[in-house]
Short mmCIF file of C-alpha atoms and ligand atoms in Angstrom, two decimals:
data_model
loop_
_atom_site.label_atom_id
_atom_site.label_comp_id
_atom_site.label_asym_id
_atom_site.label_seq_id
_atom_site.Cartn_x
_atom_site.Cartn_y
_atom_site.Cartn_z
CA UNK Z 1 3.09 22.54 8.28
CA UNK Z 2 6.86 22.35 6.11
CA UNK Z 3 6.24 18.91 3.84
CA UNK Z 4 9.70 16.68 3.96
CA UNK Z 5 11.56 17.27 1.18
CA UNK Z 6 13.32 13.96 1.00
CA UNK Z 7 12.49 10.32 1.96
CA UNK Z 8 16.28 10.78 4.41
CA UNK Z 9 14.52 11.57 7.41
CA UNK Z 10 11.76 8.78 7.19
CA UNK Z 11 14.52 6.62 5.88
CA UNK Z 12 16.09 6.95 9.36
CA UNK Z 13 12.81 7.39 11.49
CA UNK Z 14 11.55 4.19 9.84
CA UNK Z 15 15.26 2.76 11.27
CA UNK Z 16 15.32 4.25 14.77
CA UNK Z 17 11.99 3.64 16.13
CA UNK Z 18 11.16 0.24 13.66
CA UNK Z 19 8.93 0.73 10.89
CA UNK Z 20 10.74 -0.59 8.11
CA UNK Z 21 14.60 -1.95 7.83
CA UNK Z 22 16.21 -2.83 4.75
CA UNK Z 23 15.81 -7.20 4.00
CA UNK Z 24 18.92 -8.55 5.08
CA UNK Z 25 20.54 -6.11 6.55
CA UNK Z 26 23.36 -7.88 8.65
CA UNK Z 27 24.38 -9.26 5.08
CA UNK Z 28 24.99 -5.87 3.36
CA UNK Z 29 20.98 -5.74 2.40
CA UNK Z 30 19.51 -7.01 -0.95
CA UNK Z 31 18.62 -4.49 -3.04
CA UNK Z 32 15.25 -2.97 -3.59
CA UNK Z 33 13.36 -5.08 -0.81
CA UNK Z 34 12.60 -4.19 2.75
CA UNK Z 35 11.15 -5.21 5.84
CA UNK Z 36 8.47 -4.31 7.89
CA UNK Z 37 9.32 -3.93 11.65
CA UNK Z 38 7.19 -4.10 14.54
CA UNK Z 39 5.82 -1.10 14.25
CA UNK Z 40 5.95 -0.60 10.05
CA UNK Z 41 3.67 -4.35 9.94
CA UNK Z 42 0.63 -2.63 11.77
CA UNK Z 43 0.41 0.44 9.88
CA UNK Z 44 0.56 -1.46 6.48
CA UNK Z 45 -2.01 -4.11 8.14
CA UNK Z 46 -4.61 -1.31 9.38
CA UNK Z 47 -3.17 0.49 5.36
CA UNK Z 48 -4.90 -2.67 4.28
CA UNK Z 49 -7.65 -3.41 6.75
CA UNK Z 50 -9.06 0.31 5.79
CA UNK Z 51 -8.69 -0.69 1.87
CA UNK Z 52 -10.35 -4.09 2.37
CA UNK Z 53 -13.48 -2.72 4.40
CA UNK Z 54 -13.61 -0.07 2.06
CA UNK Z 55 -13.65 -2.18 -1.03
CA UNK Z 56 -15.59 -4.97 0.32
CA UNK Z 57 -17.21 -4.64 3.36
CA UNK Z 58 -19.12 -1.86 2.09
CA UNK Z 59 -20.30 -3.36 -0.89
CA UNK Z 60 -22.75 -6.06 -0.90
CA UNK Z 61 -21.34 -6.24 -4.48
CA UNK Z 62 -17.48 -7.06 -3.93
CA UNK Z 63 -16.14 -10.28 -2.93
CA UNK Z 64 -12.54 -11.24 -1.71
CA UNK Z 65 -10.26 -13.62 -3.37
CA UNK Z 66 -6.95 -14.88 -1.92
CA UNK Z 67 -5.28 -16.58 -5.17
CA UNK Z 68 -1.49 -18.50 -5.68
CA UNK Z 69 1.42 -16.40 -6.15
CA UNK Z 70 2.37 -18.98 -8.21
CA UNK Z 71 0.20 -19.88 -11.32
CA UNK Z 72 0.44 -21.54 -14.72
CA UNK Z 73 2.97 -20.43 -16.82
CA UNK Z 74 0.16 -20.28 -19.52
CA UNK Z 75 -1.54 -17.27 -17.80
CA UNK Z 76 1.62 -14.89 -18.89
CA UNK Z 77 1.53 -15.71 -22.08
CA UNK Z 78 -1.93 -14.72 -22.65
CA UNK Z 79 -1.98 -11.78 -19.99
CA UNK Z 80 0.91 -10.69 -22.47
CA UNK Z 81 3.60 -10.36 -19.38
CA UNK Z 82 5.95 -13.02 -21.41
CA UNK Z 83 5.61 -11.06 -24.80
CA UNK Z 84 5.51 -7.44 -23.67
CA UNK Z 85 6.14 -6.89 -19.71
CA UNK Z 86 10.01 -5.54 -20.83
CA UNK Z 87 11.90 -2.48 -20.49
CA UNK Z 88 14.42 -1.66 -22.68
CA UNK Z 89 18.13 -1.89 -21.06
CA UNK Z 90 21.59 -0.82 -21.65
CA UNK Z 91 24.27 -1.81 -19.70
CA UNK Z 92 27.50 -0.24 -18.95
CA UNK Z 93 30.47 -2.25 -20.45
CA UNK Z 94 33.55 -0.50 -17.99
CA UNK Z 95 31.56 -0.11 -15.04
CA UNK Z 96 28.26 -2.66 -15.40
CA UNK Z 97 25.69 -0.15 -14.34
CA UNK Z 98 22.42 -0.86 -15.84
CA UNK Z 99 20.55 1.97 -17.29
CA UNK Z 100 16.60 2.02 -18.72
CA UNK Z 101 17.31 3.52 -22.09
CA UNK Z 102 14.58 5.64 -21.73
CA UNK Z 103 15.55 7.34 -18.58
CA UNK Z 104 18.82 8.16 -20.05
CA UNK Z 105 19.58 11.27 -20.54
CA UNK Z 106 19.54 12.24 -24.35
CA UNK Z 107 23.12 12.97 -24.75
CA UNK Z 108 24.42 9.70 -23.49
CA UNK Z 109 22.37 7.56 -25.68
CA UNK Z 110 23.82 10.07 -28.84
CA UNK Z 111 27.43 9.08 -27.82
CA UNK Z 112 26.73 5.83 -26.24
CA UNK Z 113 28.17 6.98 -22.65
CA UNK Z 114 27.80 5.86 -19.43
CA UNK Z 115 26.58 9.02 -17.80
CA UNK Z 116 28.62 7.63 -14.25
CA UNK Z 117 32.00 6.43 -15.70
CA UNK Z 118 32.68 7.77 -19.95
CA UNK Z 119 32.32 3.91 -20.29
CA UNK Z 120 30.98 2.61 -23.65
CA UNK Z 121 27.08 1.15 -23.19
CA UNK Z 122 25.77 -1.91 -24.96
CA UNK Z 123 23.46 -1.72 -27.70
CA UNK Z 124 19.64 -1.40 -25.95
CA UNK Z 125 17.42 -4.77 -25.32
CA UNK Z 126 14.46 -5.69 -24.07
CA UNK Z 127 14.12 -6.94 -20.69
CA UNK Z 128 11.67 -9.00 -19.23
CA UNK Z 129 10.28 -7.68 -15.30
CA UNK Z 130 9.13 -11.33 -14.18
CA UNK Z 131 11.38 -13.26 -11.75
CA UNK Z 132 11.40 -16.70 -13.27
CA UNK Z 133 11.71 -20.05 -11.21
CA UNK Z 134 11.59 -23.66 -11.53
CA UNK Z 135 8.53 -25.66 -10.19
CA UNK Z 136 9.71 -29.43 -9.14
CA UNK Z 137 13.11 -31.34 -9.15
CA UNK Z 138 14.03 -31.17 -13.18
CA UNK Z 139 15.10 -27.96 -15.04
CA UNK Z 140 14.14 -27.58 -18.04
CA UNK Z 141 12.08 -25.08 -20.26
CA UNK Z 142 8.60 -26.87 -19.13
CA UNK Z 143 8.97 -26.48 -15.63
CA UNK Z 144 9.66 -22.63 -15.69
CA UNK Z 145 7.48 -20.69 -13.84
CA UNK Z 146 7.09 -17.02 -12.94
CA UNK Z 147 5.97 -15.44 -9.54
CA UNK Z 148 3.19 -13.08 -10.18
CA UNK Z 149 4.32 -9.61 -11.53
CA UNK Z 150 0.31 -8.94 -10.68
CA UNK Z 151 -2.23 -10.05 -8.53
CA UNK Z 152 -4.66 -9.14 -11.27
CA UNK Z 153 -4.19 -12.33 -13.66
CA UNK Z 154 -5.40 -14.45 -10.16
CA UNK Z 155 -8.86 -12.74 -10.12
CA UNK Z 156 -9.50 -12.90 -13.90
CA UNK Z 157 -8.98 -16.87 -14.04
CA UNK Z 158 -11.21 -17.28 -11.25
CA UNK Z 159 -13.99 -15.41 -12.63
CA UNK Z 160 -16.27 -18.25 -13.57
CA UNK Z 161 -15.30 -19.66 -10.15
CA UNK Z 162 -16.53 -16.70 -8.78
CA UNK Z 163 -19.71 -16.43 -10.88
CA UNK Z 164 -20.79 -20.13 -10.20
CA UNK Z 165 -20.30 -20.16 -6.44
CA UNK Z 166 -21.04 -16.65 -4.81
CA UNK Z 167 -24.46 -15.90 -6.28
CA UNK Z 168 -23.01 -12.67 -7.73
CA UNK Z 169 -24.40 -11.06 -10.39
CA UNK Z 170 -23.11 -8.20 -13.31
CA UNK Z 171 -22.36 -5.82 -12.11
CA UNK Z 172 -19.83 -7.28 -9.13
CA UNK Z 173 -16.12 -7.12 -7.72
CA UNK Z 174 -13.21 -8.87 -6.78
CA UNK Z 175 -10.83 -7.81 -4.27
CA UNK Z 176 -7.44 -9.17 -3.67
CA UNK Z 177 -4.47 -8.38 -1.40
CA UNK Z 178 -1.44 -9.97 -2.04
CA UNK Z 179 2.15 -9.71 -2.97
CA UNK Z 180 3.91 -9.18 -6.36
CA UNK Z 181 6.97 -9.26 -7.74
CA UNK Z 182 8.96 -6.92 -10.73
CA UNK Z 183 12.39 -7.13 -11.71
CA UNK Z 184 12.80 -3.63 -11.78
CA UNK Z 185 16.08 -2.03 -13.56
CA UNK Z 186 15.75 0.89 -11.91
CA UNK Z 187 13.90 0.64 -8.49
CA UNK Z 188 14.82 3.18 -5.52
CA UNK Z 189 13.33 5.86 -3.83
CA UNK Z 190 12.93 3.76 -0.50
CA UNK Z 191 9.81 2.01 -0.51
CA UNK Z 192 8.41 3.17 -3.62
CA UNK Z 193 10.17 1.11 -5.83
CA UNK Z 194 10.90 -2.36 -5.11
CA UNK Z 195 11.22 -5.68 -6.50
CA UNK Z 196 8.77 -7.16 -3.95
CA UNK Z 197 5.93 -5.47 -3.23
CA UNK Z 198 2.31 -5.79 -2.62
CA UNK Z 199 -0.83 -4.90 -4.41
CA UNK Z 200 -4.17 -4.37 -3.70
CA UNK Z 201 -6.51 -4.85 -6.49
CA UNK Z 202 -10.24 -4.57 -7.18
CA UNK Z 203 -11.43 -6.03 -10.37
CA UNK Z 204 -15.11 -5.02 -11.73
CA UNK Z 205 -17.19 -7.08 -13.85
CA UNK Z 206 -19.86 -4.66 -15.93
CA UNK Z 207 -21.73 -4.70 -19.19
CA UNK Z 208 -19.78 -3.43 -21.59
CA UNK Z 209 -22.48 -0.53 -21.96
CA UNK Z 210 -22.32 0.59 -18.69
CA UNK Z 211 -18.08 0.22 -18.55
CA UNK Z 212 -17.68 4.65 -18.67
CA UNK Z 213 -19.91 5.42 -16.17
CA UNK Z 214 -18.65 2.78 -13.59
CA UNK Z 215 -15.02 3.92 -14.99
CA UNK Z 216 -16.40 7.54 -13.56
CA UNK Z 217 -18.05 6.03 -10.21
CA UNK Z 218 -14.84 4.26 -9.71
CA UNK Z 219 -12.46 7.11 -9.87
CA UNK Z 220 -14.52 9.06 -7.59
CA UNK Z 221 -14.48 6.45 -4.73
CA UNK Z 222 -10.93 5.63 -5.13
CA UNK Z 223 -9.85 9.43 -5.31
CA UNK Z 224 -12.03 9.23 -1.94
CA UNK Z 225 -10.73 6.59 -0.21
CA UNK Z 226 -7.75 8.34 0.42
CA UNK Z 227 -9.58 11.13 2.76
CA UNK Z 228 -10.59 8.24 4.86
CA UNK Z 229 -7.00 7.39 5.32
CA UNK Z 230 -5.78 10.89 6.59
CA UNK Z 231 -4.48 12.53 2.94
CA UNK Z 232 -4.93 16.05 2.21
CA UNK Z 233 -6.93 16.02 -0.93
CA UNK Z 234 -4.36 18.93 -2.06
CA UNK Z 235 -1.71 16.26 -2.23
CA UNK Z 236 -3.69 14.01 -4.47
CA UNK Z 237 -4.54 14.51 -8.48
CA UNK Z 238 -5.30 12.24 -11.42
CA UNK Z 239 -3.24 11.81 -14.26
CA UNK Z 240 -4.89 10.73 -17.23
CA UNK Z 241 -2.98 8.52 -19.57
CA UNK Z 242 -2.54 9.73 -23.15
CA UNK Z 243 -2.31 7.20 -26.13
CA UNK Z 244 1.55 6.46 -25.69
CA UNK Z 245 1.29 6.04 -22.23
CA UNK Z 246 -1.77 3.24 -22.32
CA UNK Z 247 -0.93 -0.12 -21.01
CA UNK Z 248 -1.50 -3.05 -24.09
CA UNK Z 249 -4.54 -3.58 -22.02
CA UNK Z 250 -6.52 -0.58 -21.34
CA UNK Z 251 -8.68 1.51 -23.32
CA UNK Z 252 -8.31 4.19 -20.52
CA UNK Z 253 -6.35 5.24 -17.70
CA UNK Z 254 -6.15 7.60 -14.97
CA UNK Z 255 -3.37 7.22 -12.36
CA UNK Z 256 -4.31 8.46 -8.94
CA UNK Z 257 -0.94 10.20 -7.92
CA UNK Z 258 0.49 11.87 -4.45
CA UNK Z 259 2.61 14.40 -3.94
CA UNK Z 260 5.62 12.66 -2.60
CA UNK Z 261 8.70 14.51 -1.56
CA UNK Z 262 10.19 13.40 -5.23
CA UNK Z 263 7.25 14.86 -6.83
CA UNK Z 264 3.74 14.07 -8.28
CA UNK Z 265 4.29 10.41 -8.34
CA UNK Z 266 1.66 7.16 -9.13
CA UNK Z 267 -0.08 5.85 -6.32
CA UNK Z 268 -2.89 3.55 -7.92
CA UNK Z 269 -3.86 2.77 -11.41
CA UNK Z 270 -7.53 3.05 -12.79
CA UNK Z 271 -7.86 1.43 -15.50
CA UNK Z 272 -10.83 0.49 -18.29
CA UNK Z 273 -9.77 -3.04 -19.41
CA UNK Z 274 -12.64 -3.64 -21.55
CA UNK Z 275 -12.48 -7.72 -22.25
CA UNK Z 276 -9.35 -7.80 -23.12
CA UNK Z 277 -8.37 -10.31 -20.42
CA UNK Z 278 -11.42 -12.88 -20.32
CA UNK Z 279 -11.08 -12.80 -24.22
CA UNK Z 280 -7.27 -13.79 -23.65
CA UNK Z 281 -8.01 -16.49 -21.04
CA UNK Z 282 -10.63 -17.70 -22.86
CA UNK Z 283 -8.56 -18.84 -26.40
CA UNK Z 284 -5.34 -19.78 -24.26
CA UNK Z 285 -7.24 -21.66 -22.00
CA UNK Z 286 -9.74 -23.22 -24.95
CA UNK Z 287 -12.64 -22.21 -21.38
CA UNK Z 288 -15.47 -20.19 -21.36
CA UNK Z 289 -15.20 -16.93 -19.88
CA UNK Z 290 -18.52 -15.49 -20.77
CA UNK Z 291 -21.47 -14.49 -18.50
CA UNK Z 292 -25.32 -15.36 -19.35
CA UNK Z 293 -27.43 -12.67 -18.43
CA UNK Z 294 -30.06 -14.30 -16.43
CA UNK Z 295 -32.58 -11.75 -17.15
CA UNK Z 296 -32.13 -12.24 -21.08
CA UNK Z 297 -29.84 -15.44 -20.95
CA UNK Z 298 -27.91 -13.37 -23.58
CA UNK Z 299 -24.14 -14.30 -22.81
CA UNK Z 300 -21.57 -11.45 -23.43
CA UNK Z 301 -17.89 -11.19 -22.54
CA UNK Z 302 -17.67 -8.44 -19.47
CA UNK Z 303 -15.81 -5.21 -19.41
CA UNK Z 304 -13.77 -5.02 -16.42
CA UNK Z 305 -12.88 -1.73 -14.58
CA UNK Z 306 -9.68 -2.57 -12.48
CA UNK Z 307 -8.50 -0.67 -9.38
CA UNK Z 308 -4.96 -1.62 -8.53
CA UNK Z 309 -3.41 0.58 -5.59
CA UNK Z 310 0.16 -0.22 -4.38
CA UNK Z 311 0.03 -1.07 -0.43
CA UNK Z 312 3.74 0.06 -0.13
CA UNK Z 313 2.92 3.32 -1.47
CA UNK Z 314 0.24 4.00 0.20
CA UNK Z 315 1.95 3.14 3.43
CA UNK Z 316 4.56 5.60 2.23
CA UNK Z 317 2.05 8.45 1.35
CA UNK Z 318 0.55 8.05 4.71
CA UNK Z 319 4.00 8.39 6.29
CA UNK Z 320 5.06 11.22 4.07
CA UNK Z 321 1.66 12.99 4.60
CA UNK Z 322 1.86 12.41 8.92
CA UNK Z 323 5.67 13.07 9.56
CA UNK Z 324 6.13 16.71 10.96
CA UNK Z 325 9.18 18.36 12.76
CA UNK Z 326 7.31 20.93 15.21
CA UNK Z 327 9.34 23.48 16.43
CA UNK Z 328 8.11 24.14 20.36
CA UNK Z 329 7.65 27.37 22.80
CA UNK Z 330 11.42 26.16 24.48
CA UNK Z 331 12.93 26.26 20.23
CA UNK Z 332 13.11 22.45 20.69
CA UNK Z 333 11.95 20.46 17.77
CA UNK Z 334 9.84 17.63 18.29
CA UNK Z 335 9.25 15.15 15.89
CA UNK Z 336 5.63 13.81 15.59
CA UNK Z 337 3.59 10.90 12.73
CA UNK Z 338 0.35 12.75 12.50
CA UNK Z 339 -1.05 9.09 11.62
CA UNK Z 340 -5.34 9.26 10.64
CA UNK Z 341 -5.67 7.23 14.54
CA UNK Z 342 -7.52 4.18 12.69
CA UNK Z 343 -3.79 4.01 11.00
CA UNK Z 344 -1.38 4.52 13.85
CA UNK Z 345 0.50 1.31 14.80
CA UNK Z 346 0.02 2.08 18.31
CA UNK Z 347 -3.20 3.77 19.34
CA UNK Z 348 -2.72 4.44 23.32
CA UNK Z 349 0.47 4.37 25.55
CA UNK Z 350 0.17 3.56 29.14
CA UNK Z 351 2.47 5.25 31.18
CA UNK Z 352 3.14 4.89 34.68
CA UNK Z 353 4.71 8.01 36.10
CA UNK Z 354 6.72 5.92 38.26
CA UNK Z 355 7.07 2.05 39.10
CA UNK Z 356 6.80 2.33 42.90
CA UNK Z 357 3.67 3.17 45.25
CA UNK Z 358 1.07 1.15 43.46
CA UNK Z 359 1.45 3.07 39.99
CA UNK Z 360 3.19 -0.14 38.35
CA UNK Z 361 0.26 -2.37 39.29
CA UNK Z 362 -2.62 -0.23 38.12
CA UNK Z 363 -1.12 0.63 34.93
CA UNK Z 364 -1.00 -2.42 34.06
CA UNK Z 365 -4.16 -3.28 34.97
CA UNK Z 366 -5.61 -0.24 33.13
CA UNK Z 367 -3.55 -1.57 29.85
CA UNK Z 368 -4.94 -5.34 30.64
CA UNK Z 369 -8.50 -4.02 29.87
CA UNK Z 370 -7.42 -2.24 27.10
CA UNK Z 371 -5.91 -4.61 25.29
CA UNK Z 372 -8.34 -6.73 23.57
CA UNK Z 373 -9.75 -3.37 22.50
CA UNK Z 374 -6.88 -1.60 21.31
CA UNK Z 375 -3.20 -2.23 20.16
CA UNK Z 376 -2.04 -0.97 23.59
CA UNK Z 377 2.02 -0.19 24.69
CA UNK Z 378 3.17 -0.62 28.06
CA UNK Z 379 6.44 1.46 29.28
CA UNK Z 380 7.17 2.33 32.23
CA UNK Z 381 10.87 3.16 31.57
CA UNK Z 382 12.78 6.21 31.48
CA UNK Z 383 11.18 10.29 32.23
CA UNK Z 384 7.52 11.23 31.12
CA UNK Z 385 9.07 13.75 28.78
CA UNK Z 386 11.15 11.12 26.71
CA UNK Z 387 8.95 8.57 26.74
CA UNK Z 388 5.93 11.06 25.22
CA UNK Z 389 8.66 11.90 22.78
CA UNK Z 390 9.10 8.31 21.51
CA UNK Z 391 5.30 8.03 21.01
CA UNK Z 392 4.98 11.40 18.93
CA UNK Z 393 7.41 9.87 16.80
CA UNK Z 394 5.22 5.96 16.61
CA UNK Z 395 2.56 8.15 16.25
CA UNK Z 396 0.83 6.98 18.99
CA UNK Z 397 -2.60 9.28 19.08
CA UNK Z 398 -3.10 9.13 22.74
CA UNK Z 399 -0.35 8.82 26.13
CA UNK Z 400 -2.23 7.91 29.04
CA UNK Z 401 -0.16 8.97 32.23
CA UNK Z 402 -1.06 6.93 35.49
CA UNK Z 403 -0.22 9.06 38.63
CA UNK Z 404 -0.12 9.39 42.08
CA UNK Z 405 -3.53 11.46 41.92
CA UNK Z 406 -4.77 8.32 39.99
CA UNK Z 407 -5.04 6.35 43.32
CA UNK Z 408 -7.34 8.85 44.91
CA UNK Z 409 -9.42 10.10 42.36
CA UNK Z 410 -9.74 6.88 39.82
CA UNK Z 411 -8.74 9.05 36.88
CA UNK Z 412 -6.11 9.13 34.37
CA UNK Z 413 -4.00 12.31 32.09
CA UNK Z 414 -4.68 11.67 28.62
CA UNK Z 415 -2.08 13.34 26.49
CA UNK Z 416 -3.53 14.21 22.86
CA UNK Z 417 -0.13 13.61 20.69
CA UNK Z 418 -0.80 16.48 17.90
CA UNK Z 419 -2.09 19.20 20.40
CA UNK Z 420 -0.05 17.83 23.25
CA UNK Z 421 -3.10 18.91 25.17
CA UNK Z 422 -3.39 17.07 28.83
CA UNK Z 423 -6.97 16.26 29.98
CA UNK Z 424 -8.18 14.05 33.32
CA UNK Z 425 -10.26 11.08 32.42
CA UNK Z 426 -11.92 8.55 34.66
CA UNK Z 427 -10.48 5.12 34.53
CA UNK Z 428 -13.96 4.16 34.33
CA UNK Z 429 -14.87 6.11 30.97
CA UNK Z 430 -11.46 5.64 29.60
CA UNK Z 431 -12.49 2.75 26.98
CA UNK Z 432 -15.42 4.38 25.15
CA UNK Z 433 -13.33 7.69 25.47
CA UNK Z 434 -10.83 6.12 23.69
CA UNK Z 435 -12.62 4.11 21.40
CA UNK Z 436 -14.93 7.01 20.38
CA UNK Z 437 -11.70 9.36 19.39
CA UNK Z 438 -10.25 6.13 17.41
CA UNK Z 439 -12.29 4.00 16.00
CA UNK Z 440 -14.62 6.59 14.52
CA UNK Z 441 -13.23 9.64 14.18
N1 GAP P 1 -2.89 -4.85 -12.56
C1 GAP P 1 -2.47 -3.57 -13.00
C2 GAP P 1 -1.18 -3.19 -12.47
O1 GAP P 1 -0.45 -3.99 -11.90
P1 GAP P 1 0.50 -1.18 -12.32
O2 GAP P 1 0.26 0.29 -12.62
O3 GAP P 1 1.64 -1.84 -12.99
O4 GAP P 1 -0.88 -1.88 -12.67
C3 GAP P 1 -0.38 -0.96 -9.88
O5 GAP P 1 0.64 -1.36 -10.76
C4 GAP P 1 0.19 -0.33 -8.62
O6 GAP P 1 1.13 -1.21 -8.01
C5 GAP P 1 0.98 0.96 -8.88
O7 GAP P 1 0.13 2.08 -8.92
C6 GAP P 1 1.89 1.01 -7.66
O8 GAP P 1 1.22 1.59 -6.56
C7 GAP P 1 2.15 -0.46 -7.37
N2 GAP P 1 3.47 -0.85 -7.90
C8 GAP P 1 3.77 -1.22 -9.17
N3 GAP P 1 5.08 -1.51 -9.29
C9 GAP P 1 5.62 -1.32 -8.06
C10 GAP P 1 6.94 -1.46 -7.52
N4 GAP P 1 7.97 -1.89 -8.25
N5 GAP P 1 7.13 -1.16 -6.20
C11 GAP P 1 6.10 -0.77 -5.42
N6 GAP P 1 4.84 -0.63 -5.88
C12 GAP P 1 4.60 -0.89 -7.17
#
């Protein structure tokens, strides 16, 4: 199967058929942010369904948190995010472009050029990536507040919380969904880069001792997640973070990355943060963020193994890794999402061939049983052909076709979308029939 070389095509697939629209778009669009459409929101919601089963669910270990995009201003000073979360920038001075000096190519910065224009660019600076605000009715310096570049910082404040009130003990999780926000100089590349974005983050308490080995476990799972979510492990590699590359926080990193039509790019981050957060919290906040062992009632500060995976870009990878354009018998091309079925947005079609004779009435009694099992689509619109056509490109797994034959022998066509394979399937099995192929396959 011929990978897409460019994010173009999904760019305009996304468009046509409604997965994701640029924010804004009857005003010119704001840059770097996007919406989800109807059929984009349920692939990122089963994107993080999948993640949050995976990471909780199936742990008796791993509880969920749901913490305030906005937080005190005190927690960025001592997560470092007010000190050190900059890039360094240059701007144009003929044509305003902004640059981040070190993606500049090495020429420019030598003759202090614009690479777009010959204009002259401004000394470099650093720049910070949190969106700042104000929280109540008066401006000034003690009301500014930042929203969350991080879900992260939310978990680590709550950790005594945590301890106190869910009976957990070391070693034990936090998982948290939620949105973040970067001013990024130089976002782009669709979905991959944006200003608004969300995260989903898994933060692991564990005895310093033991902090490698779960750093191992935790790279394994992660790497393995993935599988479960339809991506060819040939896509997928680690990168291991060498000492320039290390975050001010981590002793050791491996980024799990894809290989996205603009190359081996980051998908999540794995990273040992030994107690280099709890020990922040705990002298900006004057609180104690230590943990007594109740089997020696020593108290230590934890290591923490974090697992932060970006929800955007993983909805991208999964689109990258389904989208095919499948060249049939006829030299038609057809173009088909090869969705993992517990991803696709839609999982069966109902399809009347026809409105008239009775077809209308049972279809739509066939999709009113359906529907409290499945996310089910009713159209009844248009010729069979077409209509399949539009569902290979949802990436709807399964069509099913409601006939004339239908009224005499109580059975259905079920069209498999990536085989395009027709079987006949009594109305009467239809539900487990379905529900075996999707839900646990
Ligand atoms: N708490 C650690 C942390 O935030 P990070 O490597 O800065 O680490 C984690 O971010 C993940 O969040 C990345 O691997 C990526 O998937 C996603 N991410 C970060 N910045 C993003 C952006 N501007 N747009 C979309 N996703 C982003």
């Amino acid at each position: 199967m011929a990978r897409l070389e460019s994010f173009d095509k999904l760019v305009s697939l996304s468009k046509r058929r409604g997965f994701i629209f640029q924010s804004s778009e009857i005003y010119g669009g704001i840059n770097a942010c996007y919406d989800y459409g109807p059929l984009g929101v349920e692939l990122k919601r089963n994107v993080k369904q999948m993640w949050w089963n995976a990471m909780t669910r199936q742990h008796d270990n791993i509880v969920g948190l749901d913490a305030a995009i906005l937080m005190h201003p005190k927690v960025w000073e001592a997560s470092g995010h007010v000190g050190g979360f900059t890039d360094p920038l240059v701007d144009c001075k003929k044509c305003k472009t902004r640059f981040r000096e070190d993606t500049l190519p090495e020429a420019n910065m030598k003759s202090k050029e614009c690479p777009e224009c010959g204009g002259e660019l401004t000394e470099s600076r650093q720049f910070n990536l949190m969106f700042k605000t104000q929280m109540g009715a008066v401006e000034d310096t003690a009301s500014t507040i930042y929203l969350r570049p991080e879900t992260a910082q939310g978990i680590f404040v709550n950790f005594p919380n945590v301890v106190d009130t869910s009976r957990q003990q070391i070693p034990f999780g936090i998982a948290q969904i939620g949105k973040a926000f970067r001013n990024e100089i130089t976002p782009g590349n669709f979905i991959f880069r944006t200003r608004e974005f969300e995260q989903m983050e898994m933060q692991f308490f564990v005895n310093p001792e033991e902090a490698d080995e779960w750093f191992e476990t935790w790279k394994e799972r992660r790497m393995a997640f993935y599988d479960t979510i339809g991506i060819d492990r040939e896509n997928l590699r680690f990168h291991e973070h060498g000492p320039d590359e290390l975050a001010h926080y981590a002793r050791a990193a491996f980024d799990v990355e894809y290989k996205f039509p603009i190359g081996w790019s980051e998908l999540e981050g794995i990273h040992n943060r030994a107690d280099f957060d709890l020990k922040q919290h705990e002298e900006f906040s004057g609180k104690n963020m230590g943990y007594r062992d109740p089997q020696t009632n020593k108290v230590y500060t934890p290591f923490i193994i974090e697992t932060s995976a970006g929800c955007d870009r993983t909805t991208l990878a999964a689109m990258c890794e389904a989208y095919e354009e499948e060249t049939l018998e006829d030299g038609s091309v057809r173009t088909v999402m090869h969705f993992h079925p517990r991803l696709a947005p839609i999982k069966v079609a109902i399809l009347p061939l026809v409105k008239k004779g009775g077809l209308k009435e049972l279809a739509t009694e066939i999709k009113d049983q359906l529907k409290s099992h499945f996310n089910v689509f009713y159209d009844e619109k248009g010729a069979i052909g077409r209509r399949y056509r539009r569902m290979d490109e949802a990436g709807t797994p399964y069509c099913v076709t409601i006939d004339f034959d239908t009224l005499d022998d109580k059975a259905v066509t079920v069209r498999d979308r990536d085989s395009m394979d027709q079987i006949r399937v009594p109305i009467a099995e239809l539900q487990a029939w379905l529900a075996e192929r999707i839900l646990i396959s």
